[in-house]
Short mmCIF file of C-alpha atoms in Angstrom, two decimals:
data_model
loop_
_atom_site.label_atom_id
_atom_site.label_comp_id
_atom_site.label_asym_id
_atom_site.label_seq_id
_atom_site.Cartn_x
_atom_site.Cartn_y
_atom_site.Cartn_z
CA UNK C 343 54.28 50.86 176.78
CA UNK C 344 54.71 54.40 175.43
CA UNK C 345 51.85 55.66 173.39
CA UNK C 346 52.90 55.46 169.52
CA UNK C 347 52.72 59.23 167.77
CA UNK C 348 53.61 59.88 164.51
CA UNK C 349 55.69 62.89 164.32
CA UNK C 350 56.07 65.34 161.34
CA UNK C 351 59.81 67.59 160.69
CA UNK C 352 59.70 70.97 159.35
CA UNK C 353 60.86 69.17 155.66
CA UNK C 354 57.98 67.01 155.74
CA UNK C 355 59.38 63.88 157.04
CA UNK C 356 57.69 61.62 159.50
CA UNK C 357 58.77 59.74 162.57
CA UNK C 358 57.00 57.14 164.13
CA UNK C 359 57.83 57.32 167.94
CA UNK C 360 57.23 55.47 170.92
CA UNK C 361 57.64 51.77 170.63
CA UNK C 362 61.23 50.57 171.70
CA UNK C 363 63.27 47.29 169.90
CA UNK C 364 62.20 45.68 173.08
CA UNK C 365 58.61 46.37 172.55
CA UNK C 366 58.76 45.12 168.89
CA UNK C 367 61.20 42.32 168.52
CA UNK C 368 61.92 41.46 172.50
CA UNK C 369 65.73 42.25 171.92
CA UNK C 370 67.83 44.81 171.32
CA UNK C 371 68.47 46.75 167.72
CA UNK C 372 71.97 45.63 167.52
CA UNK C 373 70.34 42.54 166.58
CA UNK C 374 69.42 43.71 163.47
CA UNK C 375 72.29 45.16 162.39
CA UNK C 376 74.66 41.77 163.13
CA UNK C 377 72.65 38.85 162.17
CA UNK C 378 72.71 40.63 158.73
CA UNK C 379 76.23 41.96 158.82
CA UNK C 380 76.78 37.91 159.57
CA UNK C 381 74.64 37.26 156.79
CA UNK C 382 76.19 39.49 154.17
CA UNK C 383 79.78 38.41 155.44
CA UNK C 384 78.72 35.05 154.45
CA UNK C 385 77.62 35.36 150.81
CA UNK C 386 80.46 37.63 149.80
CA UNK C 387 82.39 34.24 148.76
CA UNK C 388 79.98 34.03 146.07
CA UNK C 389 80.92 37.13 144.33
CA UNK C 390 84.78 38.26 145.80
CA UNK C 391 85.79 34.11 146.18
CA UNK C 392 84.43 32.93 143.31
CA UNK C 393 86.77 35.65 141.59
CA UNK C 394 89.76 35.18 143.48
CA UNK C 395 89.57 31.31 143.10
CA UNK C 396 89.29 31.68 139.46
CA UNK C 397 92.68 30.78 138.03
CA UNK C 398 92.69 27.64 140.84
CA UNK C 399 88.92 26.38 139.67
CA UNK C 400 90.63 26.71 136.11
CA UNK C 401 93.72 24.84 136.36
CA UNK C 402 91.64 22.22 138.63
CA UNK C 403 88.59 21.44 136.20
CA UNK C 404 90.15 21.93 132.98
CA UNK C 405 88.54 25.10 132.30
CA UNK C 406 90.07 27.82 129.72
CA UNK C 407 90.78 30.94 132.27
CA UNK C 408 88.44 33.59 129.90
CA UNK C 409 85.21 31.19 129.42
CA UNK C 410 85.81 30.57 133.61
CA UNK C 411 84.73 34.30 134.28
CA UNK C 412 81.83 34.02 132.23
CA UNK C 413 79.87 32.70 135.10
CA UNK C 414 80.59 35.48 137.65
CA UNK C 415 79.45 38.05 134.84
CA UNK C 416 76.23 36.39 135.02
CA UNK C 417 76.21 35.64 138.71
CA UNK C 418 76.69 40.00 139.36
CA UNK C 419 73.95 40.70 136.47
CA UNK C 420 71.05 38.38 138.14
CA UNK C 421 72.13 39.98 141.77
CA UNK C 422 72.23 43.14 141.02
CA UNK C 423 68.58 42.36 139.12
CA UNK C 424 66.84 40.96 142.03
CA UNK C 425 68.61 43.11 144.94
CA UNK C 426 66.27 45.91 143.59
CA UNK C 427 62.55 44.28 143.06
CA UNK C 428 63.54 42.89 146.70
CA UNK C 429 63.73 45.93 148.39
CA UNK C 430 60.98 47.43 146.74
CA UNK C 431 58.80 44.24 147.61
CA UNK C 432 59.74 44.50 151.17
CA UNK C 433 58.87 48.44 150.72
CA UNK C 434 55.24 47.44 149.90
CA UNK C 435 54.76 44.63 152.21
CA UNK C 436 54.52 42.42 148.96
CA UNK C 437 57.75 40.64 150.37
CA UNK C 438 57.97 39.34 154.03
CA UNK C 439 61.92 39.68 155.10
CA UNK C 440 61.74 36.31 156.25
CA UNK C 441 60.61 34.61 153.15
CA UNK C 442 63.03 36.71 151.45
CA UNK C 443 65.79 35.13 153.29
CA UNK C 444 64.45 32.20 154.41
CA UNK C 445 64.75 31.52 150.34
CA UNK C 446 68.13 33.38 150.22
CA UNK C 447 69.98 30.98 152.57
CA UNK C 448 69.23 26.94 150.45
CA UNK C 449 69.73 28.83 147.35
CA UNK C 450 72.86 30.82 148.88
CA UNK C 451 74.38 27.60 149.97
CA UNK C 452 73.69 25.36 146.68
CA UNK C 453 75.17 28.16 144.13
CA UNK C 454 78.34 27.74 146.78
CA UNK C 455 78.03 23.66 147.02
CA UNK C 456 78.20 24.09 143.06
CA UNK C 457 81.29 25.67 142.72
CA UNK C 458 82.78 23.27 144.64
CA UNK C 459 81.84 20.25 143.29
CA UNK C 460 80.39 21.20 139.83
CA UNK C 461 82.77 19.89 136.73
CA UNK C 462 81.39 21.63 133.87
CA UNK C 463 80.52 24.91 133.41
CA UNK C 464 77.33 24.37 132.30
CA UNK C 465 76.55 23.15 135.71
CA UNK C 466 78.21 26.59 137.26
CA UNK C 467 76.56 28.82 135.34
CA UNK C 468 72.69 26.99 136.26
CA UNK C 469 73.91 26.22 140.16
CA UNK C 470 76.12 29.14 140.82
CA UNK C 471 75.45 32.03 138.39
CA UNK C 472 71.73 31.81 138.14
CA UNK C 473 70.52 30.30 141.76
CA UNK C 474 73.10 31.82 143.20
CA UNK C 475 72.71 35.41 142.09
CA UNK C 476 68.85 35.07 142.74
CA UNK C 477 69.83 34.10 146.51
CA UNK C 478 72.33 36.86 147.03
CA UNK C 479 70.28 39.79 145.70
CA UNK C 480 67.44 38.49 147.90
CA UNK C 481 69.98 38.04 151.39
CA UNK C 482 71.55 41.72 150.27
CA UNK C 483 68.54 43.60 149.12
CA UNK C 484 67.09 42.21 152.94
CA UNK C 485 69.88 42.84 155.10
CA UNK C 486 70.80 46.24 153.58
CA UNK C 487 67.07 47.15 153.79
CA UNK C 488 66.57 45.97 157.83
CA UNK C 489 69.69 48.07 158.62
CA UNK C 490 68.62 51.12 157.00
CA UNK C 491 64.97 50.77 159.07
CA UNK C 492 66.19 49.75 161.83
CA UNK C 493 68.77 52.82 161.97
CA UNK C 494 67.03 55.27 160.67
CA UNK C 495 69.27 58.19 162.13
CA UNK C 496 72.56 56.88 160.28
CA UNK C 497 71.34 54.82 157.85
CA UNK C 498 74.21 55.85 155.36
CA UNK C 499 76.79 54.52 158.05
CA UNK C 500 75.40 50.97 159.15
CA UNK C 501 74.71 50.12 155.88
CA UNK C 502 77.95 50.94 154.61
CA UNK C 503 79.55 48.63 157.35
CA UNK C 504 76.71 45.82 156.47
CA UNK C 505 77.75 46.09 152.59
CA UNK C 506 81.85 46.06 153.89
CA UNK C 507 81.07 42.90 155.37
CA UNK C 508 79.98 41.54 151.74
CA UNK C 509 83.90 42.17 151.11
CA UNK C 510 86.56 40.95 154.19
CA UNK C 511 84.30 38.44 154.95
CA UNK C 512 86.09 36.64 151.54
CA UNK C 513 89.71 37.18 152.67
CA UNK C 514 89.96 33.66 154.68
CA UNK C 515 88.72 32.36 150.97
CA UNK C 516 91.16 34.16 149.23
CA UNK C 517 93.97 33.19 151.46
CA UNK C 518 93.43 29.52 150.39
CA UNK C 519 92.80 29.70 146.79
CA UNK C 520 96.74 31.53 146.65
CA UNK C 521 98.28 29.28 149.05
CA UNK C 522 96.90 26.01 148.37
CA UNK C 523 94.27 25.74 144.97
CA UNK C 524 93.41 21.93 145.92
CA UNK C 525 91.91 22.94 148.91
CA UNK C 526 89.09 25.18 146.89
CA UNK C 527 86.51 22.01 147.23
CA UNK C 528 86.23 21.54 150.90
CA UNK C 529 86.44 24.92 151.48
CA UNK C 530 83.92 26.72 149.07
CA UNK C 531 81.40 23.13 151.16
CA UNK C 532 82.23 24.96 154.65
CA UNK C 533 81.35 28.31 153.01
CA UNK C 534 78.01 26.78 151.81
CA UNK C 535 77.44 25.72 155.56
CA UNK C 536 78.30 28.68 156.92
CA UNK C 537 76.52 31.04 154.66
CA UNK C 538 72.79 28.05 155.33
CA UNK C 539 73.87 28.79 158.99
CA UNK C 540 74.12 32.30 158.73
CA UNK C 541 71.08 33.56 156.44
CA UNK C 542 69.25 30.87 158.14
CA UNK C 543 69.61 32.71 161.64
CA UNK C 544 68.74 36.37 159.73
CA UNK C 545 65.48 34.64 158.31
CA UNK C 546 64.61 33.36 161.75
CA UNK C 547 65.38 36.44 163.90
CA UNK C 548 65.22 39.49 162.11
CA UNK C 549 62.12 41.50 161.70
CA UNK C 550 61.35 45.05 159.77
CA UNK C 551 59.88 47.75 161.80
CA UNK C 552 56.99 49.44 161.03
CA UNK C 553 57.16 52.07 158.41
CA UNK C 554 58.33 55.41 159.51
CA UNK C 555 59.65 54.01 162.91
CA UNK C 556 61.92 55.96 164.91
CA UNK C 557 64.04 55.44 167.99
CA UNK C 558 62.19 56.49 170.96
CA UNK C 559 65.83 57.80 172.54
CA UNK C 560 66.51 60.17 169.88
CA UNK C 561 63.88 63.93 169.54
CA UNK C 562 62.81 63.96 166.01
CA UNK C 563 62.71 67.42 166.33
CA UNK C 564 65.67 68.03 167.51
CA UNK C 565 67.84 65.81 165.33
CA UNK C 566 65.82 67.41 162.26
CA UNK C 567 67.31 70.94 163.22
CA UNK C 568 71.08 69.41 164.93
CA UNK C 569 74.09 70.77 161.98
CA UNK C 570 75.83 67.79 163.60
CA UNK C 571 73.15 65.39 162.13
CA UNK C 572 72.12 67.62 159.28
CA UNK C 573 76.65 67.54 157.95
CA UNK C 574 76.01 63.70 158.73
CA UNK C 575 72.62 63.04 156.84
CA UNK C 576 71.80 65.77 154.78
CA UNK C 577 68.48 66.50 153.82
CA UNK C 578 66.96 66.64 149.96
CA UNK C 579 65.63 70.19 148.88
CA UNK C 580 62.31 67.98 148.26
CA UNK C 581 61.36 64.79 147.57
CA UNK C 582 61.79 63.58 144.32
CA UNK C 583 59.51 60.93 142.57
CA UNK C 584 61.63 58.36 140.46
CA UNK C 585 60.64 59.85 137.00
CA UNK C 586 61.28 63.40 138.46
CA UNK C 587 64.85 62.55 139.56
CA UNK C 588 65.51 60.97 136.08
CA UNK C 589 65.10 64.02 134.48
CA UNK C 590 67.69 65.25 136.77
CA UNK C 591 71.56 65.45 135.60
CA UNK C 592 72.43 63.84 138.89
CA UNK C 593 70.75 60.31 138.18
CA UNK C 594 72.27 59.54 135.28
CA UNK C 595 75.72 60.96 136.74
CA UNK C 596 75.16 58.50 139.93
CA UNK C 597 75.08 55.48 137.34
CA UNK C 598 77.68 56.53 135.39
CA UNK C 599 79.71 56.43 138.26
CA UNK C 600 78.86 53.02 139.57
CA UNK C 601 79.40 51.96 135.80
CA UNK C 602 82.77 52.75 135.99
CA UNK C 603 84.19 52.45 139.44
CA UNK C 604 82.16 49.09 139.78
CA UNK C 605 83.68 47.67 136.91
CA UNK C 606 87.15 48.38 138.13
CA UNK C 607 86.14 47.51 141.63
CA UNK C 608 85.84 43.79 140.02
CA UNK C 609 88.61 43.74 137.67
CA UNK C 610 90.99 44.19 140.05
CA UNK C 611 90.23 40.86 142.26
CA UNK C 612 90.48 39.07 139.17
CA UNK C 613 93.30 40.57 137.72
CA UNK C 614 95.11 39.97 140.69
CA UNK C 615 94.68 36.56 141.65
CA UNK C 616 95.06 35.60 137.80
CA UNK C 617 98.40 37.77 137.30
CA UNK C 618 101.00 35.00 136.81
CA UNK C 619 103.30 35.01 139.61
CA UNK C 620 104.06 39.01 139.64
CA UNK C 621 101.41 39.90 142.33
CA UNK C 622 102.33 38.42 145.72
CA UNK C 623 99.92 35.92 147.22
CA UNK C 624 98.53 37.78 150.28
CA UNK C 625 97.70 40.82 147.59
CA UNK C 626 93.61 39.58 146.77
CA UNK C 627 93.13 39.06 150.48
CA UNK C 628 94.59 42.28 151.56
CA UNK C 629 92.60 44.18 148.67
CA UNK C 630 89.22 42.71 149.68
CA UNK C 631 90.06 43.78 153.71
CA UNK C 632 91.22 47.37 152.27
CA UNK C 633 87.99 47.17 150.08
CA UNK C 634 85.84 46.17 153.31
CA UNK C 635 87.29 48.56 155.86
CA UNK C 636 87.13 51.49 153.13
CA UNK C 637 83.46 51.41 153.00
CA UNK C 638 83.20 52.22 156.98
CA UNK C 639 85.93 54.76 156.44
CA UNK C 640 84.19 56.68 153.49
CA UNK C 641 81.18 57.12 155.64
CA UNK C 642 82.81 58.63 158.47
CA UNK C 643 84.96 61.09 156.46
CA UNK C 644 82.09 61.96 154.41
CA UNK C 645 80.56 63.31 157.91
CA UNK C 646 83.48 65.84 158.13
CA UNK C 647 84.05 66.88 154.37
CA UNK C 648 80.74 65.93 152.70
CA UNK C 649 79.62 63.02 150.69
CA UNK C 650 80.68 64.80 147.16
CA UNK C 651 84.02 65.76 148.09
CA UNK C 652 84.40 62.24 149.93
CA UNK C 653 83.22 60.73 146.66
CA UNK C 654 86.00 62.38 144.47
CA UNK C 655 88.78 61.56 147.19
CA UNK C 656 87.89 57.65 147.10
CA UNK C 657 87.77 57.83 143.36
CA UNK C 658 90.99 58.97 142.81
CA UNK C 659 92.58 56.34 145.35
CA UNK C 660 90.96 54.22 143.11
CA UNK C 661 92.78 55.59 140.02
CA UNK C 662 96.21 55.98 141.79
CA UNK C 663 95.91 52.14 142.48
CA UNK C 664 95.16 51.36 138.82
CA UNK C 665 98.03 53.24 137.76
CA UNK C 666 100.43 51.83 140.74
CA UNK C 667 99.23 48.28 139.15
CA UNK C 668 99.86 48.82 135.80
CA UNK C 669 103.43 49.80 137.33
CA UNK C 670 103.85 46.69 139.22
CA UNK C 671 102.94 44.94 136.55
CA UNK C 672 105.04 46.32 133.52
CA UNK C 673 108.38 45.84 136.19
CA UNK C 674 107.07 42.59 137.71
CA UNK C 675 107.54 44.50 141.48
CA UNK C 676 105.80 42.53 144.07
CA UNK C 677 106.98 45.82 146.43
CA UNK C 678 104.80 47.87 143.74
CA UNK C 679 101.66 45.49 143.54
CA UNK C 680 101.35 45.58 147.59
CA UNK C 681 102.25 48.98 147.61
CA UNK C 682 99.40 49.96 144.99
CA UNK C 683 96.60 47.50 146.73
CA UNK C 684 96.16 50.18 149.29
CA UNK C 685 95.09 52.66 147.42
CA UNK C 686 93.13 50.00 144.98
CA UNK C 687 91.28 48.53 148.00
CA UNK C 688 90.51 51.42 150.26
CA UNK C 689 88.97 53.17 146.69
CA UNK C 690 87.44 49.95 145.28
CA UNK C 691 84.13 49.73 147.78
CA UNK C 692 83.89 52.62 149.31
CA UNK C 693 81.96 54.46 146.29
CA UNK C 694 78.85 51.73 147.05
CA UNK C 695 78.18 53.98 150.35
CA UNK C 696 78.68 56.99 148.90
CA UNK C 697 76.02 56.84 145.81
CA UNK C 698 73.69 55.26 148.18
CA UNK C 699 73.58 57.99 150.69
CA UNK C 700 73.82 60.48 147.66
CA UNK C 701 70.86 58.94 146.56
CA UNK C 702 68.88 59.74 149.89
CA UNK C 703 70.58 63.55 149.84
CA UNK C 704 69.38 64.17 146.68
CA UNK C 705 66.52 62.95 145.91
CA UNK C 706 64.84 62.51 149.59
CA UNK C 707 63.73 59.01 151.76
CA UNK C 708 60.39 58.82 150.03
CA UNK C 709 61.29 57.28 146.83
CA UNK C 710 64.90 56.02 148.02
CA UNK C 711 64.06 52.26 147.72
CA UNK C 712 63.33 53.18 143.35
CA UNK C 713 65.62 55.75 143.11
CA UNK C 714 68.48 53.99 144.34
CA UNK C 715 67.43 50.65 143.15
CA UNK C 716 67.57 52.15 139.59
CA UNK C 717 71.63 53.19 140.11
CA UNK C 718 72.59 49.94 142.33
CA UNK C 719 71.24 47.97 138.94
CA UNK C 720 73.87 49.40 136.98
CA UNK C 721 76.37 46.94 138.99
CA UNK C 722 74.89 44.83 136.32
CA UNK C 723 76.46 46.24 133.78
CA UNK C 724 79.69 47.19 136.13
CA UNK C 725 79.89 43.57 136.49
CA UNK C 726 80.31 42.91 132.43
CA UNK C 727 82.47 45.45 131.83
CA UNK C 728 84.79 44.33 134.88
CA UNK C 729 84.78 40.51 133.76
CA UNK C 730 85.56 41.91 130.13
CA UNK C 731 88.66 43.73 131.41
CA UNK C 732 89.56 40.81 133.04
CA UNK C 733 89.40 38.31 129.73
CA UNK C 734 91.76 41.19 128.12
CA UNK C 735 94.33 40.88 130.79
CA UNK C 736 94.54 37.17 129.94
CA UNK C 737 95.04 37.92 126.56
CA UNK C 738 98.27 38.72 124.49
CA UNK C 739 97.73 42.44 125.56
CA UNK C 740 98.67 41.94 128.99
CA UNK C 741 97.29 43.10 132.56
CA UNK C 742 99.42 46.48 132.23
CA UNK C 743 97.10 47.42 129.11
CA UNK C 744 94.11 46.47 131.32
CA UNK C 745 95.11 48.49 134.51
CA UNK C 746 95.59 51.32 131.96
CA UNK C 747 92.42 51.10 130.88
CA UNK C 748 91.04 50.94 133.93
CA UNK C 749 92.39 53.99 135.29
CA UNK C 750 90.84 55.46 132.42
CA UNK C 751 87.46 54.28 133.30
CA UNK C 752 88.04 55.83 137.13
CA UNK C 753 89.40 59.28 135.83
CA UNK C 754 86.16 59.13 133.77
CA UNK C 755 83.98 58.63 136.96
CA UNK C 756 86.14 60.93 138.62
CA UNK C 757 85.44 63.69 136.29
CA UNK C 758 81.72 63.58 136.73
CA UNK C 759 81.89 63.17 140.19
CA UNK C 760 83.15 66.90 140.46
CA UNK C 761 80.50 67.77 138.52
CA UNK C 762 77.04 66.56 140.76
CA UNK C 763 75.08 69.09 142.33
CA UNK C 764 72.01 68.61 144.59
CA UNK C 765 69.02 69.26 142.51
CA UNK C 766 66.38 71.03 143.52
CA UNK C 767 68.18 74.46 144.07
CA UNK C 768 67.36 77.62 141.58
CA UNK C 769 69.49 77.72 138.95
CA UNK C 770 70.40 81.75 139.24
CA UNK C 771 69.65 83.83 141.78
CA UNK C 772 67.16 86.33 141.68
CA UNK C 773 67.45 89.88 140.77
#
């Protein structure tokens, strides 16, 4: 075995080089990037399925449509609250990863076995929203923290497809609950198998490597001074402490952002699978592929034109598609709602990527588990916003009103996405 160095850049950061995957887990690294893309693909029907099967769970249990979203509101608060102590636990070594999953996968599986069997909601919001969110922040805080360690020379890009996963992996799910709404019980008990199965395999095979490890393949050195790898992972002017990058503009820009484009990002499964015969059934399943795919797609463009600039393009797809809905929907054109899911989809994940590796090229990799743990919380209140869109569209108001309005709310995190800067740099230059 190669002796172990640690290895220092000209910015400060270290490497830890010398032991291989083979050497520390017996297998390859790809390893740990699909048992958790498996993982995440499997608990995405807890957030994306659970909204597209909405109006079907409704008419089937008796429910009113707007007290029916109330659980997922909850469900996205708690998992968006525990996705960020996780990571930081695992940062500290206060967490093992396979306790952390090992408790993700029963609780995974029962918030999914009560959707489909649960009669009151009640029941949902104990089994589903509150379980269920504690289990999925744990299995996504995890998985999205294994990738990023165990790629540590693209961790922007793997995680992105990890996270995309979280999406498409719903469409089968979404498929159903349009075509046939009595088949939502059986179905949402094969997810629950599927996602024990899955998690279950994460919790037993994947491992964290030590801190600071780095691919014995791949020169520290000369990856810290490549412009190929410095356009794809940019480096921080310095490393910024959480409380120093709160006093930034940036931060609170970041979660402004997620506020808004997160909110929209979950209105729009909702308001299309509960839009009363004008959107066209394969609609949800095609906007949670686009909404998959788009995250992978982001990453790699943002190599090319930069993470800002990639930022403000996927934001205004976003807002095109809100405005293309509200079309389809004030002329009841199936053409138009199809036609304006592209642009809806591709925009609607692809900003989750983006913040996170804005995070890192801000603020630095010392602090990134806090830093960006702080903006991925505000999903939490993304998620209440997006459910309370969604209870207007079922009102008298309409979903048109509601599409405005979210277009509204993307323009506004559109607008302050051309206005983030990397901190760090002098404000004038000197005389």
């Amino acid at each position: 075995m190669e002796k172990t160095q640690l290895v220092r850049d000209w910015r400060g950061r270290d490497y830890l080089v010398g032991d291989t995957p083979q050497d520390l887990i017996n297998r390859p690294r790809s390893w740990m990037f699909w048992l958790p893309w498996a993982a995440m693909a499997s608990i995405g029907a807890m957030q994306y399925g659970y909204a597209a099967a909405v109006p079907a769970l409704a008419q089937a249990r008796g429910w009113p449509l707007a007290p029916a979203l109330a659980p997922l509101a909850v469900w996205i608060v708690c998992q968006a609250a525990v996705a960020l102590p996780t990571v930081l636990l695992l940062r500290r070594g206060a967490l093992g990863i396979r306790l952390a999953l090992w408790a993700g996968a029963p609780l995974s599986a029962a918030a999914l076995l009560t959707t489909a069997f649960a009669r009151d909601l009640p029941t949902v919001l104990a089994g589903y929203a509150l379980l269920g969110g504690v289990g999925a922040g744990l299995v996504y805080g995890a998985c999205t923290e294994a990738v990023a360690r165990w790629y540590p020379e693209r961790p922007a890009a793997r995680v992105g497809l990890t996270t995309g996963a979280f999406a498409y992996g719903t469409a089968p799910l979404a498929v159903v609950a349009a075509l046939d709404g009595g088949a939502l019980q059986p179905l949402f008990a094969v997810a629950a198998a599927v996602a024990l199965v899955a998690v279950g395999l994460a919790a037993a095979f994947v491992r964290l490597p030590p801190p600071h490890w780095w691919p014995a393949h791949i020169d520290p050195h000369a990856w810290a001074d490549d412009r190929v790898a410095l356009r794809r992972e940019p480096r921080a002017v310095r490393q910024f402490s959480l409380s120093q990058a709160l006093r930034t503009g940036s931060l609170p820009t970041l979660v402004s952002i997620l506020v808004c484009a997160g909110a929209v990002s979950i209105f729009d499964v909702v308001a299309l699978a509960t839009s009363g015969g004008f959107s066209p059934w394969g609609a949800v399943a095609l906007l949670l592929v686009l909404n998959g795919a788009g995250r992978a797609c982001a990453m790699l463009a943002a190599e090319v034109t930069g993470r800002g600039r990639t930022l403000s393009a996927v934001l205004a797809l976003l807002c095109l598609g809100q405005l293309l809905l509200a079309w389809g929907a004030v002329t009841g054109s199936a053409v138009m709602i199809l036609v304006a899911t592209v642009p809806a989809g591709l925009g609607g994940g692809a900003f989750y990527p983006l913040i996170a590796s804005l995070v890192r090229e801000y603020f630095g990799e010392r602090h990134t588990a806090s830093i960006h743990g702080v903006v991925y919380s505000a999903k939490a209140v993304a998620g209440l916003v997006g459910v309370g869109l969604a209870a207007l569209a079922l009102t008298s108001s309409g979903h048109a009103v509601a599409f405005f309005l979210a277009a509204g709310l993307v323009l506004a995190a559109a607008t302050l996405s051309a206005t983030l800067r990397q901190p760090g740099h002098p404000v004038t230059l000197p005389g």
